[in-house]
mmCIF file of C-alpha atoms and ligand atoms in Angstrom:
data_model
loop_
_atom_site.group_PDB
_atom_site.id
_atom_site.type_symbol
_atom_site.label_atom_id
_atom_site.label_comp_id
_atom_site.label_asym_id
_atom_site.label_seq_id
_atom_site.Cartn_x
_atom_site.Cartn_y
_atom_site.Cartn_z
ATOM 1 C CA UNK A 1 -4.738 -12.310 28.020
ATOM 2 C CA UNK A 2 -4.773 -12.419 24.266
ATOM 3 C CA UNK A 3 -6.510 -14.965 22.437
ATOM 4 C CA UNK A 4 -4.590 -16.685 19.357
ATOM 5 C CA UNK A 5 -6.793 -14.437 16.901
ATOM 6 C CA UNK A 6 -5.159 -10.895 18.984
ATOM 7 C CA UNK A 7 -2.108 -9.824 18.420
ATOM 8 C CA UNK A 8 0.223 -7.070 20.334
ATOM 9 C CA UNK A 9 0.162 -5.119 16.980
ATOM 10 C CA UNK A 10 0.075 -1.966 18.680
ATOM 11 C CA UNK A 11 -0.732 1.240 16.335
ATOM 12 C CA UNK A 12 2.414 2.709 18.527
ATOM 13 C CA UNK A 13 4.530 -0.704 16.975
ATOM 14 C CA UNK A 14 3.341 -0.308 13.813
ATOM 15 C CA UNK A 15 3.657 3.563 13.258
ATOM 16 C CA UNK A 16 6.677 3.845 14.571
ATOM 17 C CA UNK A 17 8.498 0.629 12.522
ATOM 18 C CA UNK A 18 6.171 2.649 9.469
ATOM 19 C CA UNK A 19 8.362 6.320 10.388
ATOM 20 C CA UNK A 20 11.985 4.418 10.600
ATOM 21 C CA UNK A 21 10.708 2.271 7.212
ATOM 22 C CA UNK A 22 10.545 5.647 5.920
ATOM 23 C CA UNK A 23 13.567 7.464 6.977
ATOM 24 C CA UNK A 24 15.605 4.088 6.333
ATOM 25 C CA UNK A 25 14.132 4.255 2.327
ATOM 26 C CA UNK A 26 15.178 8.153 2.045
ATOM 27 C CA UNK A 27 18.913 7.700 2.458
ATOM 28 C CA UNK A 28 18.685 6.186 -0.799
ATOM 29 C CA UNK A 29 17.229 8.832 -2.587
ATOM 30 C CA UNK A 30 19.004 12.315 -3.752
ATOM 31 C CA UNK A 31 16.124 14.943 -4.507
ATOM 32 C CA UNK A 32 17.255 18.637 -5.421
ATOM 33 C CA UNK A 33 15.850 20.908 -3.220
ATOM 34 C CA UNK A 34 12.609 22.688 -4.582
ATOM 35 C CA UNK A 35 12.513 26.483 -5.710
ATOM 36 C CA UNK A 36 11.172 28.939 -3.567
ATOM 37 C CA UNK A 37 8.542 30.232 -6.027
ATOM 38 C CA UNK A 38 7.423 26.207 -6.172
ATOM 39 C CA UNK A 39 7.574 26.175 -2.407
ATOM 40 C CA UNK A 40 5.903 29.231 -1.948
ATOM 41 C CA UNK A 41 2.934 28.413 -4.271
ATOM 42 C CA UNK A 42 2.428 24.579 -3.101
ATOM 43 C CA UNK A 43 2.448 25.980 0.635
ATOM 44 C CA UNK A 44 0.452 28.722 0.058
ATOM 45 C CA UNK A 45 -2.251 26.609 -1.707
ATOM 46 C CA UNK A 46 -1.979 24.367 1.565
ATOM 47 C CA UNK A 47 -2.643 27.044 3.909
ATOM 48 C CA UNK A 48 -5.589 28.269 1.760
ATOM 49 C CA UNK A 49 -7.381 25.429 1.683
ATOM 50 C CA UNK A 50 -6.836 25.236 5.849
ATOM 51 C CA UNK A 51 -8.165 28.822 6.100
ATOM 52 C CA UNK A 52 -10.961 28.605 3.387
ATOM 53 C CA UNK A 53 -12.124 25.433 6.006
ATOM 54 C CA UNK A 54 -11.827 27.212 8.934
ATOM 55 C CA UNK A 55 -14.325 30.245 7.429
ATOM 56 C CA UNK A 56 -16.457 28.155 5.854
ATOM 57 C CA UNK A 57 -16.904 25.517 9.012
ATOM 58 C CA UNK A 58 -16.271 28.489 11.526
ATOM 59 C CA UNK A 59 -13.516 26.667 13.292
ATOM 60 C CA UNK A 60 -13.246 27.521 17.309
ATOM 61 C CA UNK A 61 -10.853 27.990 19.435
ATOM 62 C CA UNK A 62 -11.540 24.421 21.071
ATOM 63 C CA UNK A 63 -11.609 22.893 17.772
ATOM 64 C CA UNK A 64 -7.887 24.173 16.741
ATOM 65 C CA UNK A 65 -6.675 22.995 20.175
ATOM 66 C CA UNK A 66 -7.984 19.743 19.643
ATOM 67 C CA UNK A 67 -6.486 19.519 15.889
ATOM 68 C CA UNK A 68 -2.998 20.812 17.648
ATOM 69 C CA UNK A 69 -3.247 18.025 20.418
ATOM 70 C CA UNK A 70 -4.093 15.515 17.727
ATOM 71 C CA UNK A 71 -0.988 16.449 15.454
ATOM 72 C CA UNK A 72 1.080 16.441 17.653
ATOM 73 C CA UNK A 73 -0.364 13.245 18.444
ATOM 74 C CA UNK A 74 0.508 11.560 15.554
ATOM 75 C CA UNK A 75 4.217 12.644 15.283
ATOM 76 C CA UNK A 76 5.064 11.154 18.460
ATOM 77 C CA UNK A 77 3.264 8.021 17.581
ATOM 78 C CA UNK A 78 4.941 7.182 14.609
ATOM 79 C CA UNK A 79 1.816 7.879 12.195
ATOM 80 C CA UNK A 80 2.590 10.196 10.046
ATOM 81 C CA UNK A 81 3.342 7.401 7.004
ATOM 82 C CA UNK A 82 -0.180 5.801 7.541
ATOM 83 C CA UNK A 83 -2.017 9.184 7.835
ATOM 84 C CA UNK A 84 -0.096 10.483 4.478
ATOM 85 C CA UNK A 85 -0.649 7.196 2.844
ATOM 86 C CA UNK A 86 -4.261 6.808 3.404
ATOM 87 C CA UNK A 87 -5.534 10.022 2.933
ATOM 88 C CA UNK A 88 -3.418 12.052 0.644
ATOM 89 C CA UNK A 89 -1.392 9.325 -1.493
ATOM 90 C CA UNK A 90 -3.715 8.610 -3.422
ATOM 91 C CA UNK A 91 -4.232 12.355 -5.005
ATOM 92 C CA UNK A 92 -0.018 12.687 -6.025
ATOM 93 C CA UNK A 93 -0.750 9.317 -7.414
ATOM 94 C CA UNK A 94 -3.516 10.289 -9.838
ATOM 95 C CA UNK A 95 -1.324 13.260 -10.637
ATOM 96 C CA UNK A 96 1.388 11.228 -11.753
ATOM 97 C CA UNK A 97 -0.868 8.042 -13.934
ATOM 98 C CA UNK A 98 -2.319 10.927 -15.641
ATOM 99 C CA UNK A 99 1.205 10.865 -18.151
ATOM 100 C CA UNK A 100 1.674 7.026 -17.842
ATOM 101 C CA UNK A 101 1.166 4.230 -19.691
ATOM 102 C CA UNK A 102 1.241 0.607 -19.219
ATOM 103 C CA UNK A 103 -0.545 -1.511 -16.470
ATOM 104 C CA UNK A 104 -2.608 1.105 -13.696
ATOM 105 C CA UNK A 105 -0.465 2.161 -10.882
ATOM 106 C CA UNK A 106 -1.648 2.772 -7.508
ATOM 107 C CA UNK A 107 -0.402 4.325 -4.161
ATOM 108 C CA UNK A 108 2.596 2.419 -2.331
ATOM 109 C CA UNK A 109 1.384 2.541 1.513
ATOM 110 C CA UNK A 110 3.459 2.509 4.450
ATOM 111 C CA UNK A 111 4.375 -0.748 4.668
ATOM 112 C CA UNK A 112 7.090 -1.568 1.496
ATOM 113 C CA UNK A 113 10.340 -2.874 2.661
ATOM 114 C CA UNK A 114 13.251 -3.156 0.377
ATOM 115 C CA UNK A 115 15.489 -5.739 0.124
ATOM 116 C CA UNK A 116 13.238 -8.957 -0.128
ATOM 117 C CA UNK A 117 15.537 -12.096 -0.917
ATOM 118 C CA UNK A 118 15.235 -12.778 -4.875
ATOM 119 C CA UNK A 119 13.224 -16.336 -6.079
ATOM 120 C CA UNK A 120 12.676 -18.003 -8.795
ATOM 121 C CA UNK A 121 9.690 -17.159 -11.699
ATOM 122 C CA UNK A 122 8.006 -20.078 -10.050
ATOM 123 C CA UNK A 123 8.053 -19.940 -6.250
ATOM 124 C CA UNK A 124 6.191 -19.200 -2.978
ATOM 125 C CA UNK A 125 6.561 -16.500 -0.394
ATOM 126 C CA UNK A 126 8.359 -17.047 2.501
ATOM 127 C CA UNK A 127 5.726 -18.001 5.073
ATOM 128 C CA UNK A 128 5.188 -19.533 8.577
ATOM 129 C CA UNK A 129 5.257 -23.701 8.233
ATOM 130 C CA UNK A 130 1.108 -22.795 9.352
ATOM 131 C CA UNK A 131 0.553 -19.939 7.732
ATOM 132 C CA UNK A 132 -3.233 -19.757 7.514
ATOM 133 C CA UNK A 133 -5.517 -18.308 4.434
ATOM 134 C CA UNK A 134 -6.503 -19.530 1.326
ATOM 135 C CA UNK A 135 -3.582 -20.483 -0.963
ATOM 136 C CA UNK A 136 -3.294 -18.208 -3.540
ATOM 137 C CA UNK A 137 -1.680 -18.324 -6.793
ATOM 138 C CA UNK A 138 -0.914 -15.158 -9.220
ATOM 139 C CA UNK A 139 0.115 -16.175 -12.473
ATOM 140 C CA UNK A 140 1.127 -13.713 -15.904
ATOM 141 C CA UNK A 141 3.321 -12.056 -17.946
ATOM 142 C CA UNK A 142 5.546 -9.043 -17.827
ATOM 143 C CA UNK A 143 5.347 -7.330 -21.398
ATOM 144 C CA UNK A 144 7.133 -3.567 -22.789
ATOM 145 C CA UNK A 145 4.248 -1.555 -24.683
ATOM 146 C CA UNK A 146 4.741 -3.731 -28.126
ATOM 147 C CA UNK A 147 3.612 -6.981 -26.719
ATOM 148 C CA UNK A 148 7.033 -8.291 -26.192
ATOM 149 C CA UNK A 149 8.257 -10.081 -23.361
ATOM 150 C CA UNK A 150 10.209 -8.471 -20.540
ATOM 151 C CA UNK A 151 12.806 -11.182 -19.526
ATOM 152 C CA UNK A 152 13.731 -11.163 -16.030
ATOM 153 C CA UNK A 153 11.877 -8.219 -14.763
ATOM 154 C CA UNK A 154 11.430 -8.354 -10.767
ATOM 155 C CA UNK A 155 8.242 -8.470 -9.422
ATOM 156 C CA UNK A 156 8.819 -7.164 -5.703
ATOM 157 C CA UNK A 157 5.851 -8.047 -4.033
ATOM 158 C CA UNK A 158 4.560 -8.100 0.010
ATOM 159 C CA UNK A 159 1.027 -8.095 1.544
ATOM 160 C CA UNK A 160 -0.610 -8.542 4.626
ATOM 161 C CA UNK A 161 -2.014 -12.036 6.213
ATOM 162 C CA UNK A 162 -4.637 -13.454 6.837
ATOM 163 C CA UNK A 163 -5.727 -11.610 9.477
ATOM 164 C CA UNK A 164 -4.443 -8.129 7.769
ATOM 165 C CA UNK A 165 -0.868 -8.021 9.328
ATOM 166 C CA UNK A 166 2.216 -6.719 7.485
ATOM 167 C CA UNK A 167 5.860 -8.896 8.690
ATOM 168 C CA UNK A 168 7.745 -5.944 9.937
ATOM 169 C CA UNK A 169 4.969 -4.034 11.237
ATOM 170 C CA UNK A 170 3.512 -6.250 13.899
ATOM 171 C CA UNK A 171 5.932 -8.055 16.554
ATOM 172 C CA UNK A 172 4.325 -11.564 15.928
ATOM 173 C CA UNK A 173 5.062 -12.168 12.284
ATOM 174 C CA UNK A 174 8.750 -13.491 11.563
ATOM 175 C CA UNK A 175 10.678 -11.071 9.648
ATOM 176 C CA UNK A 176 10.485 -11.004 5.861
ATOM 177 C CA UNK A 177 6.877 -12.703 5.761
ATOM 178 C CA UNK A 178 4.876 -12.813 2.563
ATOM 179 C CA UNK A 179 7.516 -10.676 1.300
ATOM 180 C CA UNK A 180 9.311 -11.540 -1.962
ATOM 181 C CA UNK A 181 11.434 -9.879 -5.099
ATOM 182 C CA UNK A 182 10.140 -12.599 -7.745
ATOM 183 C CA UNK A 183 12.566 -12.805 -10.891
ATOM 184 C CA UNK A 184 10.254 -13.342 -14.355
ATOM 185 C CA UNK A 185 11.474 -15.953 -16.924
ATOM 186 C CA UNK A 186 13.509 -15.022 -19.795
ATOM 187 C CA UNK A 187 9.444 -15.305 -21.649
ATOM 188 C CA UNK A 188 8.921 -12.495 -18.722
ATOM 189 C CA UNK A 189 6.296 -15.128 -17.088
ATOM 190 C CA UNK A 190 5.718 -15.693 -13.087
ATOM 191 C CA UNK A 191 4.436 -17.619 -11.095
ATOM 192 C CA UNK A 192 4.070 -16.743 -7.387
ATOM 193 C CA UNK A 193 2.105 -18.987 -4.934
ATOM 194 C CA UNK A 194 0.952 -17.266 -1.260
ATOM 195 C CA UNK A 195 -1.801 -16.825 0.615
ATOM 196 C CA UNK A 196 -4.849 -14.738 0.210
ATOM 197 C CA UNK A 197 -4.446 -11.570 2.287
ATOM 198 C CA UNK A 198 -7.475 -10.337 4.594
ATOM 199 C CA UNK A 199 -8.928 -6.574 4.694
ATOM 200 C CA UNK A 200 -6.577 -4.139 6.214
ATOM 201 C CA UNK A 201 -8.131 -2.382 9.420
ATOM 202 C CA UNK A 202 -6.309 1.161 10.026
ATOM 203 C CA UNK A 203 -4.915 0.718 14.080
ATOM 204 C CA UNK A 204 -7.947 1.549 15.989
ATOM 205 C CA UNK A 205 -5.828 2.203 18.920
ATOM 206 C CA UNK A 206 -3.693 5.288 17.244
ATOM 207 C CA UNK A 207 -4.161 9.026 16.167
ATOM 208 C CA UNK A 208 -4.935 8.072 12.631
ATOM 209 C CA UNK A 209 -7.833 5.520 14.073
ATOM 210 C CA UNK A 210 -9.239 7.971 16.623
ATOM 211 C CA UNK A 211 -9.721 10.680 14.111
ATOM 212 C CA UNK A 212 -11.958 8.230 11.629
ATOM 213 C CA UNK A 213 -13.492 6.875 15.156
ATOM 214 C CA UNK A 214 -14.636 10.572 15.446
ATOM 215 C CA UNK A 215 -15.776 11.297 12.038
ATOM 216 C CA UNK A 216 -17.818 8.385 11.780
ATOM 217 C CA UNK A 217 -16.217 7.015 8.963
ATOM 218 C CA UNK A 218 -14.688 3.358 8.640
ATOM 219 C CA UNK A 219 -10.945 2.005 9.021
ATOM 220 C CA UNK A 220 -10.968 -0.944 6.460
ATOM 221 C CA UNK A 221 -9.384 -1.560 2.997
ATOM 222 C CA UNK A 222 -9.610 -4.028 0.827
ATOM 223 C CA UNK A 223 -7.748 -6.962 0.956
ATOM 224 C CA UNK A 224 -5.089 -6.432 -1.188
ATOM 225 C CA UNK A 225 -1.516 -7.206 -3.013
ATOM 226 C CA UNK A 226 1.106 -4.833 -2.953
ATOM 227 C CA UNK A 227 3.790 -5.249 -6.178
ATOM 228 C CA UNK A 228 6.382 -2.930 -7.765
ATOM 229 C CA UNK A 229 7.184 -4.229 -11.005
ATOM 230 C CA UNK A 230 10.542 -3.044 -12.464
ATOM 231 C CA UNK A 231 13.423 -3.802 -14.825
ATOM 232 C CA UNK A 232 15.906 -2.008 -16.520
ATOM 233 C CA UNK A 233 15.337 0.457 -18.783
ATOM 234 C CA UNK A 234 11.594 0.410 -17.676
ATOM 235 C CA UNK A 235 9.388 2.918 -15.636
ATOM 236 C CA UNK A 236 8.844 0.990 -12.506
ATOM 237 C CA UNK A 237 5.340 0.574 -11.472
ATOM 238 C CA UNK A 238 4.040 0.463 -8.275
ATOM 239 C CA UNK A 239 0.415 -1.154 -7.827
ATOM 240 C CA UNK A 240 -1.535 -3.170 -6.242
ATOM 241 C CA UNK A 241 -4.461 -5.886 -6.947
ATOM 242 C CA UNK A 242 -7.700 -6.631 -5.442
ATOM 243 C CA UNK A 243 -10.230 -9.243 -5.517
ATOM 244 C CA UNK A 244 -13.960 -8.967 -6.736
ATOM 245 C CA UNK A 245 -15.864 -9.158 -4.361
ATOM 246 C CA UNK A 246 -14.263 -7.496 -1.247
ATOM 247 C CA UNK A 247 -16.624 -5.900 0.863
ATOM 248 C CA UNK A 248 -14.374 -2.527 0.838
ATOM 249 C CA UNK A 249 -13.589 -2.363 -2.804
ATOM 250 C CA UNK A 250 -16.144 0.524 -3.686
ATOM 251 C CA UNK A 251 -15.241 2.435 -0.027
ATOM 252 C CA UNK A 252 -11.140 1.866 0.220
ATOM 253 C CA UNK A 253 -10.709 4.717 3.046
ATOM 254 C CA UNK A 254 -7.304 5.095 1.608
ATOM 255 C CA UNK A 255 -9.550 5.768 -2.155
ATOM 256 C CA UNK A 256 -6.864 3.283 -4.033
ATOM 257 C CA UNK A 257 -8.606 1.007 -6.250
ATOM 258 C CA UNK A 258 -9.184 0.956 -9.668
ATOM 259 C CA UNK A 259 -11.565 -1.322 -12.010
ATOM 260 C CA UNK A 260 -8.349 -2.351 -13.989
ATOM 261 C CA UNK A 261 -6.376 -4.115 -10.857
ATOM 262 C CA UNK A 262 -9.315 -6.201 -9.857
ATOM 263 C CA UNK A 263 -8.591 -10.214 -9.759
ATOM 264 C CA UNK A 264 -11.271 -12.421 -9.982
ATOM 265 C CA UNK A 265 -9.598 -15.876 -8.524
ATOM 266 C CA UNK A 266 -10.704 -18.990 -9.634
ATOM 267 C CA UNK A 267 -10.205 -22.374 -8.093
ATOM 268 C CA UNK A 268 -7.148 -24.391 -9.711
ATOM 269 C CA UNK A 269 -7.351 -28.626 -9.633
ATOM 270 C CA UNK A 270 -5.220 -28.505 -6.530
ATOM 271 C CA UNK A 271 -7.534 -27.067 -4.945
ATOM 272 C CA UNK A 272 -5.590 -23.319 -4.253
ATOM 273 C CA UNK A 273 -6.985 -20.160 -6.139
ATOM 274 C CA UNK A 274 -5.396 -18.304 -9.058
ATOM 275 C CA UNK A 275 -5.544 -15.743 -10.843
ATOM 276 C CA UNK A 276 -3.643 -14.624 -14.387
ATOM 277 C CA UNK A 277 -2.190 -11.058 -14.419
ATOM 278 C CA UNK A 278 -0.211 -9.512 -16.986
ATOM 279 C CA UNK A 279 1.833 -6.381 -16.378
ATOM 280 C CA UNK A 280 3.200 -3.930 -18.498
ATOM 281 C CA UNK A 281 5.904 -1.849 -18.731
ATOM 282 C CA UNK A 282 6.474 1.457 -20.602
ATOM 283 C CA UNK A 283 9.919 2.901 -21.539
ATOM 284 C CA UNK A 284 11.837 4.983 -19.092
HETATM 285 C C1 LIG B 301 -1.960 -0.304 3.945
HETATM 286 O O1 LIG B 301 -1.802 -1.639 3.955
HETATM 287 C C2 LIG B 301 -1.904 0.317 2.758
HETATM 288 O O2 LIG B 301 -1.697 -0.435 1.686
HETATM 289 C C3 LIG B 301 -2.058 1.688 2.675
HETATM 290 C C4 LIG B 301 -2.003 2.350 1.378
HETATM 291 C C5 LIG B 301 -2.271 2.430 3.804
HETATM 292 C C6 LIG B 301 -2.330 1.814 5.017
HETATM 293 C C7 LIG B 301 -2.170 0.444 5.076
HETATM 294 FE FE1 LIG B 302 -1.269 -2.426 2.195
#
């Protein structure tokens, strides 16, 4: 029997929605095919590190059957999106910030969707009629590098609720929940009222889950607010905000905060919290 707090949000559910999210956003994308001599030296610099671990840590036999078993492990369960995500993400990401300006960017996670319905600069996020959590309201600007306004810019935005489920992910959230592209003014300001999202536990009950299980280490990030901010002629970002004073800020397993996205939400006179946020956008 579940109680109303436990949900069938099976790491099986989620990582395999997470593996067809991710094949579904690739058809959109052309890459050209890297060289052989990048190929060769990314791979090679791959396998080093494995074997340097495997001296150093004097790796058994038992040990690399066990990391087999547990890759293979996490293909057929879907997880390959969350493992990625959480633990290497982060690292391309840093690569790439470190030749951008304009407001921090930070990893994109497993759990983007495209195609959120468009709304107004001043609107809420589709939500259950009792959608619980503490009303939240994000409030700013979208500006270019010179301080002027970007009109219209789209702030595509989803996050988990309050119990740290993503719509799409976990059978018992409607489809398209807390999930929104939110059109900026022609003065580039939004407006965007939700709900305050809850810590995000990794699936306990998966590959991914078992493996920090065994390590010792733990599964939680901070609650958090996923947004790629775009318009044309723009680089888009992709970031997400925080709030001071989350329990996992300083130990995000998936190592994906940064000082500058922190919100620090106060209470408005009707009661819901808000926070101002301004974004900005460098040139393409
Ligand atoms: C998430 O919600 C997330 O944002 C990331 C990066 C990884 C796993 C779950
Ligand atoms: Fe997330």
């Amino acid at each position: 029997m579940m109680t109303a707090t436990e949900h069938s949000a099976t790491a099986a559910g989620s990582g395999v929605s997470a593996t067809q999210a991710f094949r579904a956003s690739r058809q959109h994308q052309t890459e050209d095919a890297a060289s052989p001599e990048r190929v060769s030296a990314v791979v090679k610099a791959v396998l080093d590190g494995v074997h340097e671990a495997i001296r150093t840590q004097q790796v058994t036999y038992p040990e690399f059957v066990a990391a087999k078993q547990w890759l293979i492990d996490v293909g057929e369960g879907g997880e390959w999106p969350l493992l990625l995500d959480v633990f290497v993400e982060h690292e391309v990401e840093a690569v790439a910030a470190a030749r951008q300006q304009g407001t921090k960017g930070t990893i994109l996670g497993p759990y983007y969707l495209p195609g959120a319905p468009e709304l107004p600069a001043v609107s809420t996020l589709p939500m259950r009629a009792d959608e619980q959590g503490t009303p939240f309201v994000l409030a700013g600007q979208v500006r270019d590098t010179e301080g002027k306004p970007v009109p219209g810019a789209e702030l595509d935005i989803w996050h988990a609720d309050h119990e740290g489920y993503y719509s799409g992910f976990a059978g018992h959230i409607p489809d398209g929940n807390l999930r929104g592209v939110v059109v900026a003014g022609e003065d580039g300001r939004f407006e965007i009222g939700t709900i305050q999202p809850a810590p995000y536990q990794i699936p306990t009950d998966g590959p991914t889950g078992k493996l920090i299980e065994a390590a010792g280490w733990h599964p939680w990030r901070p609650a958090h607010l996923h947004l790629i901010v775009r318009a044309p002629g723009f680089r888009p970002i992709t970031t997400q905000l925080y709030f001071a004073g989350d329990e996992w800020l300083d130990s995000d397993v998936a190592e994906a905060t940064k000082p500058e996205l922190v919100l620090e939400p106060r209470s408005q006179a009707d009661g819901r919290r808000r926070s101002e946020y301004d974004f900005v956008l460098e040139p393409a």
